[in-house]
Amino acid sequence: MHKEFIALPLTGKVLSLKHVPEEHFASGSLGPGFAVQFSGDKLYAPFDGTVIATFPTGHAFILRRADGLELLMHVGIGSAKLPQAFSAQVKKYQQVKRGEVLTLIKPQFFDDATAYCPVVFSNPEIEVMVLREGQELAALSADAVKVLY
C-alpha cells in the first residue's frame, strides 16, 4: 500500500467531504476526497500533472498525474452559474507543475454556505485521511491530507 500527502489546492479550512453542503459530494457518491472551505482567491495544482478537463466557467478542473492519480477540484457550491466569479489560467491537456495557478477566484461571489471546494479522486480504491480537520491552512500545505492506495 502506498501512502502520501496531497497538497491543498487553495487556502482555507480543510474538512472531510461530509461537511460539504451539497449531497453528491458530501455522500461520497462522486468518489473519495476532502474539501476546503476556502478563503483564498486562487486554485493551485496540488501536484505535477495534466489538466484533462476544464469547465467553461473556470470553476472546475480534473488533473491527472503521470501514475494515474486523478482528481476533480470543484470551486464553490452553485458556481456553475457564476462564470463571472472565475478566470481560468490553464487549458485542457496543458501540463502543469505543483503550485501553478489553475483559476483566479473572485471571493465576493461566495459566502460561508457556498465557499467550499470539494476535491474528489476518480480512483475509487483511494482512502483519504483528513489529518488537520477544521484547521485554516495555506494553499499547498502538504501535511493535512493523506491518501492511501
PDB file of C-alpha atoms in Angstrom:
ATOM      1  CA  MET A   1       0.000   0.000   0.000  1.00  0.00           C
ATOM      2  CA  HIS A   2       1.267   3.442  -0.978  1.00  0.00           C
ATOM      3  CA  LYS A   3       0.821   6.440   1.369  1.00  0.00           C
ATOM      4  CA  GLU A   4       1.407  10.090   0.558  1.00  0.00           C
ATOM      5  CA  PHE A   5       0.289  13.596   1.411  1.00  0.00           C
ATOM      6  CA  ILE A   6      -1.678  15.675  -1.094  1.00  0.00           C
ATOM      7  CA  ALA A   7      -1.153  19.449  -1.088  1.00  0.00           C
ATOM      8  CA  LEU A   8      -4.195  21.656  -0.538  1.00  0.00           C
ATOM      9  CA  PRO A   9      -5.244  23.375  -3.776  1.00  0.00           C
ATOM     10  CA  LEU A  10      -6.377  26.555  -2.017  1.00  0.00           C
ATOM     11  CA  THR A  11      -6.184  28.471   1.231  1.00  0.00           C
ATOM     12  CA  GLY A  12      -8.891  27.694   3.761  1.00  0.00           C
ATOM     13  CA  LYS A  13     -10.248  25.299   6.337  1.00  0.00           C
ATOM     14  CA  VAL A  14      -9.625  21.626   5.485  1.00  0.00           C
ATOM     15  CA  LEU A  15     -12.645  19.358   6.008  1.00  0.00           C
ATOM     16  CA  SER A  16     -13.987  15.886   5.393  1.00  0.00           C
ATOM     17  CA  LEU A  17     -16.351  15.678   2.409  1.00  0.00           C
ATOM     18  CA  LYS A  18     -19.327  15.076   4.727  1.00  0.00           C
ATOM     19  CA  HIS A  19     -19.237  18.799   5.637  1.00  0.00           C
ATOM     20  CA  VAL A  20     -19.869  19.982   2.063  1.00  0.00           C
ATOM     21  CA  PRO A  21     -23.421  21.398   1.770  1.00  0.00           C
ATOM     22  CA  GLU A  22     -24.068  19.519  -1.486  1.00  0.00           C
ATOM     23  CA  GLU A  23     -25.297  15.934  -1.254  1.00  0.00           C
ATOM     24  CA  HIS A  24     -23.429  14.462  -4.241  1.00  0.00           C
ATOM     25  CA  PHE A  25     -20.100  15.481  -2.748  1.00  0.00           C
ATOM     26  CA  ALA A  26     -20.999  15.001   0.931  1.00  0.00           C
ATOM     27  CA  SER A  27     -22.233  11.443   0.400  1.00  0.00           C
ATOM     28  CA  GLY A  28     -19.028  10.397  -1.343  1.00  0.00           C
ATOM     29  CA  SER A  29     -21.022   9.168  -4.351  1.00  0.00           C
ATOM     30  CA  LEU A  30     -18.677  11.061  -6.685  1.00  0.00           C
ATOM     31  CA  GLY A  31     -15.656   9.407  -5.095  1.00  0.00           C
ATOM     32  CA  PRO A  32     -13.399   9.662  -2.061  1.00  0.00           C
ATOM     33  CA  GLY A  33     -11.948  13.041  -1.196  1.00  0.00           C
ATOM     34  CA  PHE A  34     -11.827  16.042   1.084  1.00  0.00           C
ATOM     35  CA  ALA A  35     -12.912  19.678   0.956  1.00  0.00           C
ATOM     36  CA  VAL A  36     -11.562  23.128   1.636  1.00  0.00           C
ATOM     37  CA  GLN A  37     -13.857  25.879   2.910  1.00  0.00           C
ATOM     38  CA  PHE A  38     -11.870  28.438   1.001  1.00  0.00           C
ATOM     39  CA  SER A  39     -10.798  31.937   1.934  1.00  0.00           C
ATOM     40  CA  GLY A  40      -8.205  32.411  -0.806  1.00  0.00           C
ATOM     41  CA  ASP A  41      -8.554  33.741  -4.331  1.00  0.00           C
ATOM     42  CA  LYS A  42      -6.540  31.179  -6.314  1.00  0.00           C
ATOM     43  CA  LEU A  43      -6.874  27.472  -7.091  1.00  0.00           C
ATOM     44  CA  TYR A  44      -3.470  25.799  -7.443  1.00  0.00           C
ATOM     45  CA  ALA A  45      -2.352  22.492  -8.913  1.00  0.00           C
ATOM     46  CA  PRO A  46      -1.666  20.222  -5.905  1.00  0.00           C
ATOM     47  CA  PHE A  47       0.796  18.129  -7.951  1.00  0.00           C
ATOM     48  CA  ASP A  48       2.518  17.983 -11.347  1.00  0.00           C
ATOM     49  CA  GLY A  49       0.171  16.616 -13.979  1.00  0.00           C
ATOM     50  CA  THR A  50      -2.047  17.164 -16.994  1.00  0.00           C
ATOM     51  CA  VAL A  51      -5.299  19.117 -16.975  1.00  0.00           C
ATOM     52  CA  ILE A  52      -7.610  16.540 -18.568  1.00  0.00           C
ATOM     53  CA  ALA A  53     -10.842  18.527 -18.195  1.00  0.00           C
ATOM     54  CA  THR A  54     -11.811  22.128 -17.683  1.00  0.00           C
ATOM     55  CA  PHE A  55     -15.254  23.646 -17.444  1.00  0.00           C
ATOM     56  CA  PRO A  56     -16.193  26.745 -19.478  1.00  0.00           C
ATOM     57  CA  THR A  57     -16.958  28.735 -16.325  1.00  0.00           C
ATOM     58  CA  GLY A  58     -13.466  28.127 -14.892  1.00  0.00           C
ATOM     59  CA  HIS A  59     -14.915  26.667 -11.673  1.00  0.00           C
ATOM     60  CA  ALA A  60     -13.772  23.038 -12.013  1.00  0.00           C
ATOM     61  CA  PHE A  61     -10.779  21.080 -13.257  1.00  0.00           C
ATOM     62  CA  ILE A  62      -9.708  17.455 -13.465  1.00  0.00           C
ATOM     63  CA  LEU A  63      -5.983  16.883 -13.040  1.00  0.00           C
ATOM     64  CA  ARG A  64      -4.181  13.596 -13.766  1.00  0.00           C
ATOM     65  CA  ARG A  65      -0.724  12.666 -12.566  1.00  0.00           C
ATOM     66  CA  ALA A  66       1.660  10.512 -14.653  1.00  0.00           C
ATOM     67  CA  ASP A  67       0.994   7.498 -12.386  1.00  0.00           C
ATOM     68  CA  GLY A  68      -2.778   7.743 -12.994  1.00  0.00           C
ATOM     69  CA  LEU A  69      -3.817   9.501  -9.783  1.00  0.00           C
ATOM     70  CA  GLU A  70      -6.689  11.746 -10.832  1.00  0.00           C
ATOM     71  CA  LEU A  71      -8.776  14.339  -9.035  1.00  0.00           C
ATOM     72  CA  LEU A  72     -11.620  16.746  -9.596  1.00  0.00           C
ATOM     73  CA  MET A  73     -11.433  20.162  -7.947  1.00  0.00           C
ATOM     74  CA  HIS A  74     -14.813  21.952  -7.918  1.00  0.00           C
ATOM     75  CA  VAL A  75     -14.659  25.524  -6.590  1.00  0.00           C
ATOM     76  CA  GLY A  76     -17.866  26.739  -4.962  1.00  0.00           C
ATOM     77  CA  ILE A  77     -21.363  25.400  -4.418  1.00  0.00           C
ATOM     78  CA  GLY A  78     -23.682  26.521  -7.229  1.00  0.00           C
ATOM     79  CA  SER A  79     -20.688  28.028  -9.012  1.00  0.00           C
ATOM     80  CA  ALA A  80     -21.512  26.569 -12.441  1.00  0.00           C
ATOM     81  CA  LYS A  81     -23.934  29.508 -12.722  1.00  0.00           C
ATOM     82  CA  LEU A  82     -21.240  32.080 -11.827  1.00  0.00           C
ATOM     83  CA  PRO A  83     -18.818  32.374 -14.745  1.00  0.00           C
ATOM     84  CA  GLN A  84     -18.046  35.952 -13.653  1.00  0.00           C
ATOM     85  CA  ALA A  85     -16.541  34.558 -10.415  1.00  0.00           C
ATOM     86  CA  PHE A  86     -13.587  32.859 -12.153  1.00  0.00           C
ATOM     87  CA  SER A  87     -10.767  33.425 -14.598  1.00  0.00           C
ATOM     88  CA  ALA A  88      -9.254  30.133 -15.776  1.00  0.00           C
ATOM     89  CA  GLN A  89      -5.485  30.287 -16.249  1.00  0.00           C
ATOM     90  CA  VAL A  90      -4.997  26.879 -17.918  1.00  0.00           C
ATOM     91  CA  LYS A  91      -6.454  24.909 -20.812  1.00  0.00           C
ATOM     92  CA  LYS A  92      -7.424  21.288 -21.356  1.00  0.00           C
ATOM     93  CA  TYR A  93      -4.415  18.983 -21.928  1.00  0.00           C
ATOM     94  CA  GLN A  94      -1.997  21.568 -20.536  1.00  0.00           C
ATOM     95  CA  GLN A  95       0.888  20.240 -18.437  1.00  0.00           C
ATOM     96  CA  VAL A  96       1.075  21.952 -15.040  1.00  0.00           C
ATOM     97  CA  LYS A  97       3.505  21.956 -12.137  1.00  0.00           C
ATOM     98  CA  ARG A  98       2.623  21.788  -8.457  1.00  0.00           C
ATOM     99  CA  GLY A  99       1.762  25.310  -7.322  1.00  0.00           C
ATOM    100  CA  GLU A 100       0.734  26.593 -10.749  1.00  0.00           C
ATOM    101  CA  VAL A 101      -2.452  28.693 -10.672  1.00  0.00           C
ATOM    102  CA  LEU A 102      -5.387  26.928 -12.352  1.00  0.00           C
ATOM    103  CA  THR A 103      -8.009  29.642 -11.861  1.00  0.00           C
ATOM    104  CA  LEU A 104      -8.435  33.017 -10.185  1.00  0.00           C
ATOM    105  CA  ILE A 105     -11.423  33.289  -7.841  1.00  0.00           C
ATOM    106  CA  LYS A 106     -13.414  36.428  -7.003  1.00  0.00           C
ATOM    107  CA  PRO A 107     -14.289  35.759  -3.330  1.00  0.00           C
ATOM    108  CA  GLN A 108     -17.066  38.366  -3.241  1.00  0.00           C
ATOM    109  CA  PHE A 109     -19.307  35.891  -5.117  1.00  0.00           C
ATOM    110  CA  PHE A 110     -19.160  33.384  -2.242  1.00  0.00           C
ATOM    111  CA  ASP A 111     -20.329  33.249   1.367  1.00  0.00           C
ATOM    112  CA  ASP A 112     -19.998  30.746   4.226  1.00  0.00           C
ATOM    113  CA  ALA A 113     -22.613  28.480   2.628  1.00  0.00           C
ATOM    114  CA  THR A 114     -21.061  28.376  -0.850  1.00  0.00           C
ATOM    115  CA  ALA A 115     -17.285  28.828  -0.367  1.00  0.00           C
ATOM    116  CA  TYR A 116     -16.441  25.116  -0.478  1.00  0.00           C
ATOM    117  CA  CYS A 117     -14.078  23.316  -2.816  1.00  0.00           C
ATOM    118  CA  PRO A 118     -14.654  19.565  -2.877  1.00  0.00           C
ATOM    119  CA  VAL A 119     -11.560  17.669  -4.054  1.00  0.00           C
ATOM    120  CA  VAL A 120     -12.624  14.232  -5.257  1.00  0.00           C
ATOM    121  CA  PHE A 121     -10.426  11.400  -6.501  1.00  0.00           C
ATOM    122  CA  SER A 122     -11.556   9.480  -9.594  1.00  0.00           C
ATOM    123  CA  ASN A 123      -9.622   6.451  -8.355  1.00  0.00           C
ATOM    124  CA  PRO A 124     -12.173   4.534  -6.222  1.00  0.00           C
ATOM    125  CA  GLU A 125      -9.540   2.461  -4.404  1.00  0.00           C
ATOM    126  CA  ILE A 126      -8.135   5.523  -2.646  1.00  0.00           C
ATOM    127  CA  GLU A 127      -8.661   6.039   1.065  1.00  0.00           C
ATOM    128  CA  VAL A 128      -8.477   9.666   2.204  1.00  0.00           C
ATOM    129  CA  MET A 129      -7.460  10.730   5.709  1.00  0.00           C
ATOM    130  CA  VAL A 130      -8.014  14.360   6.758  1.00  0.00           C
ATOM    131  CA  LEU A 131      -5.402  14.833   9.476  1.00  0.00           C
ATOM    132  CA  ARG A 132      -5.949  18.510  10.297  1.00  0.00           C
ATOM    133  CA  GLU A 133      -9.757  18.673  10.189  1.00  0.00           C
ATOM    134  CA  GLY A 134     -11.153  22.165  10.714  1.00  0.00           C
ATOM    135  CA  GLN A 135      -7.805  23.960  10.610  1.00  0.00           C
ATOM    136  CA  GLU A 136      -7.250  27.047   8.457  1.00  0.00           C
ATOM    137  CA  LEU A 137      -4.230  26.328   6.266  1.00  0.00           C
ATOM    138  CA  ALA A 138      -2.345  27.985   3.435  1.00  0.00           C
ATOM    139  CA  ALA A 139      -2.666  26.745  -0.120  1.00  0.00           C
ATOM    140  CA  LEU A 140      -0.172  23.980  -0.928  1.00  0.00           C
ATOM    141  CA  SER A 141       0.107  22.914   2.724  1.00  0.00           C
ATOM    142  CA  ALA A 142       1.187  19.297   2.450  1.00  0.00           C
ATOM    143  CA  ASP A 143       0.548  17.813   5.886  1.00  0.00           C
ATOM    144  CA  ALA A 144      -3.254  17.957   6.181  1.00  0.00           C
ATOM    145  CA  VAL A 145      -4.486  15.231   3.824  1.00  0.00           C
ATOM    146  CA  LYS A 146      -3.018  11.770   3.390  1.00  0.00           C
ATOM    147  CA  VAL A 147      -4.095   9.276   0.737  1.00  0.00           C
ATOM    148  CA  LEU A 148      -3.582   5.519   0.767  1.00  0.00           C
ATOM    149  CA  TYR A 149      -3.819   3.340  -2.319  1.00  0.00           C
TER     150      TYR A 149
END
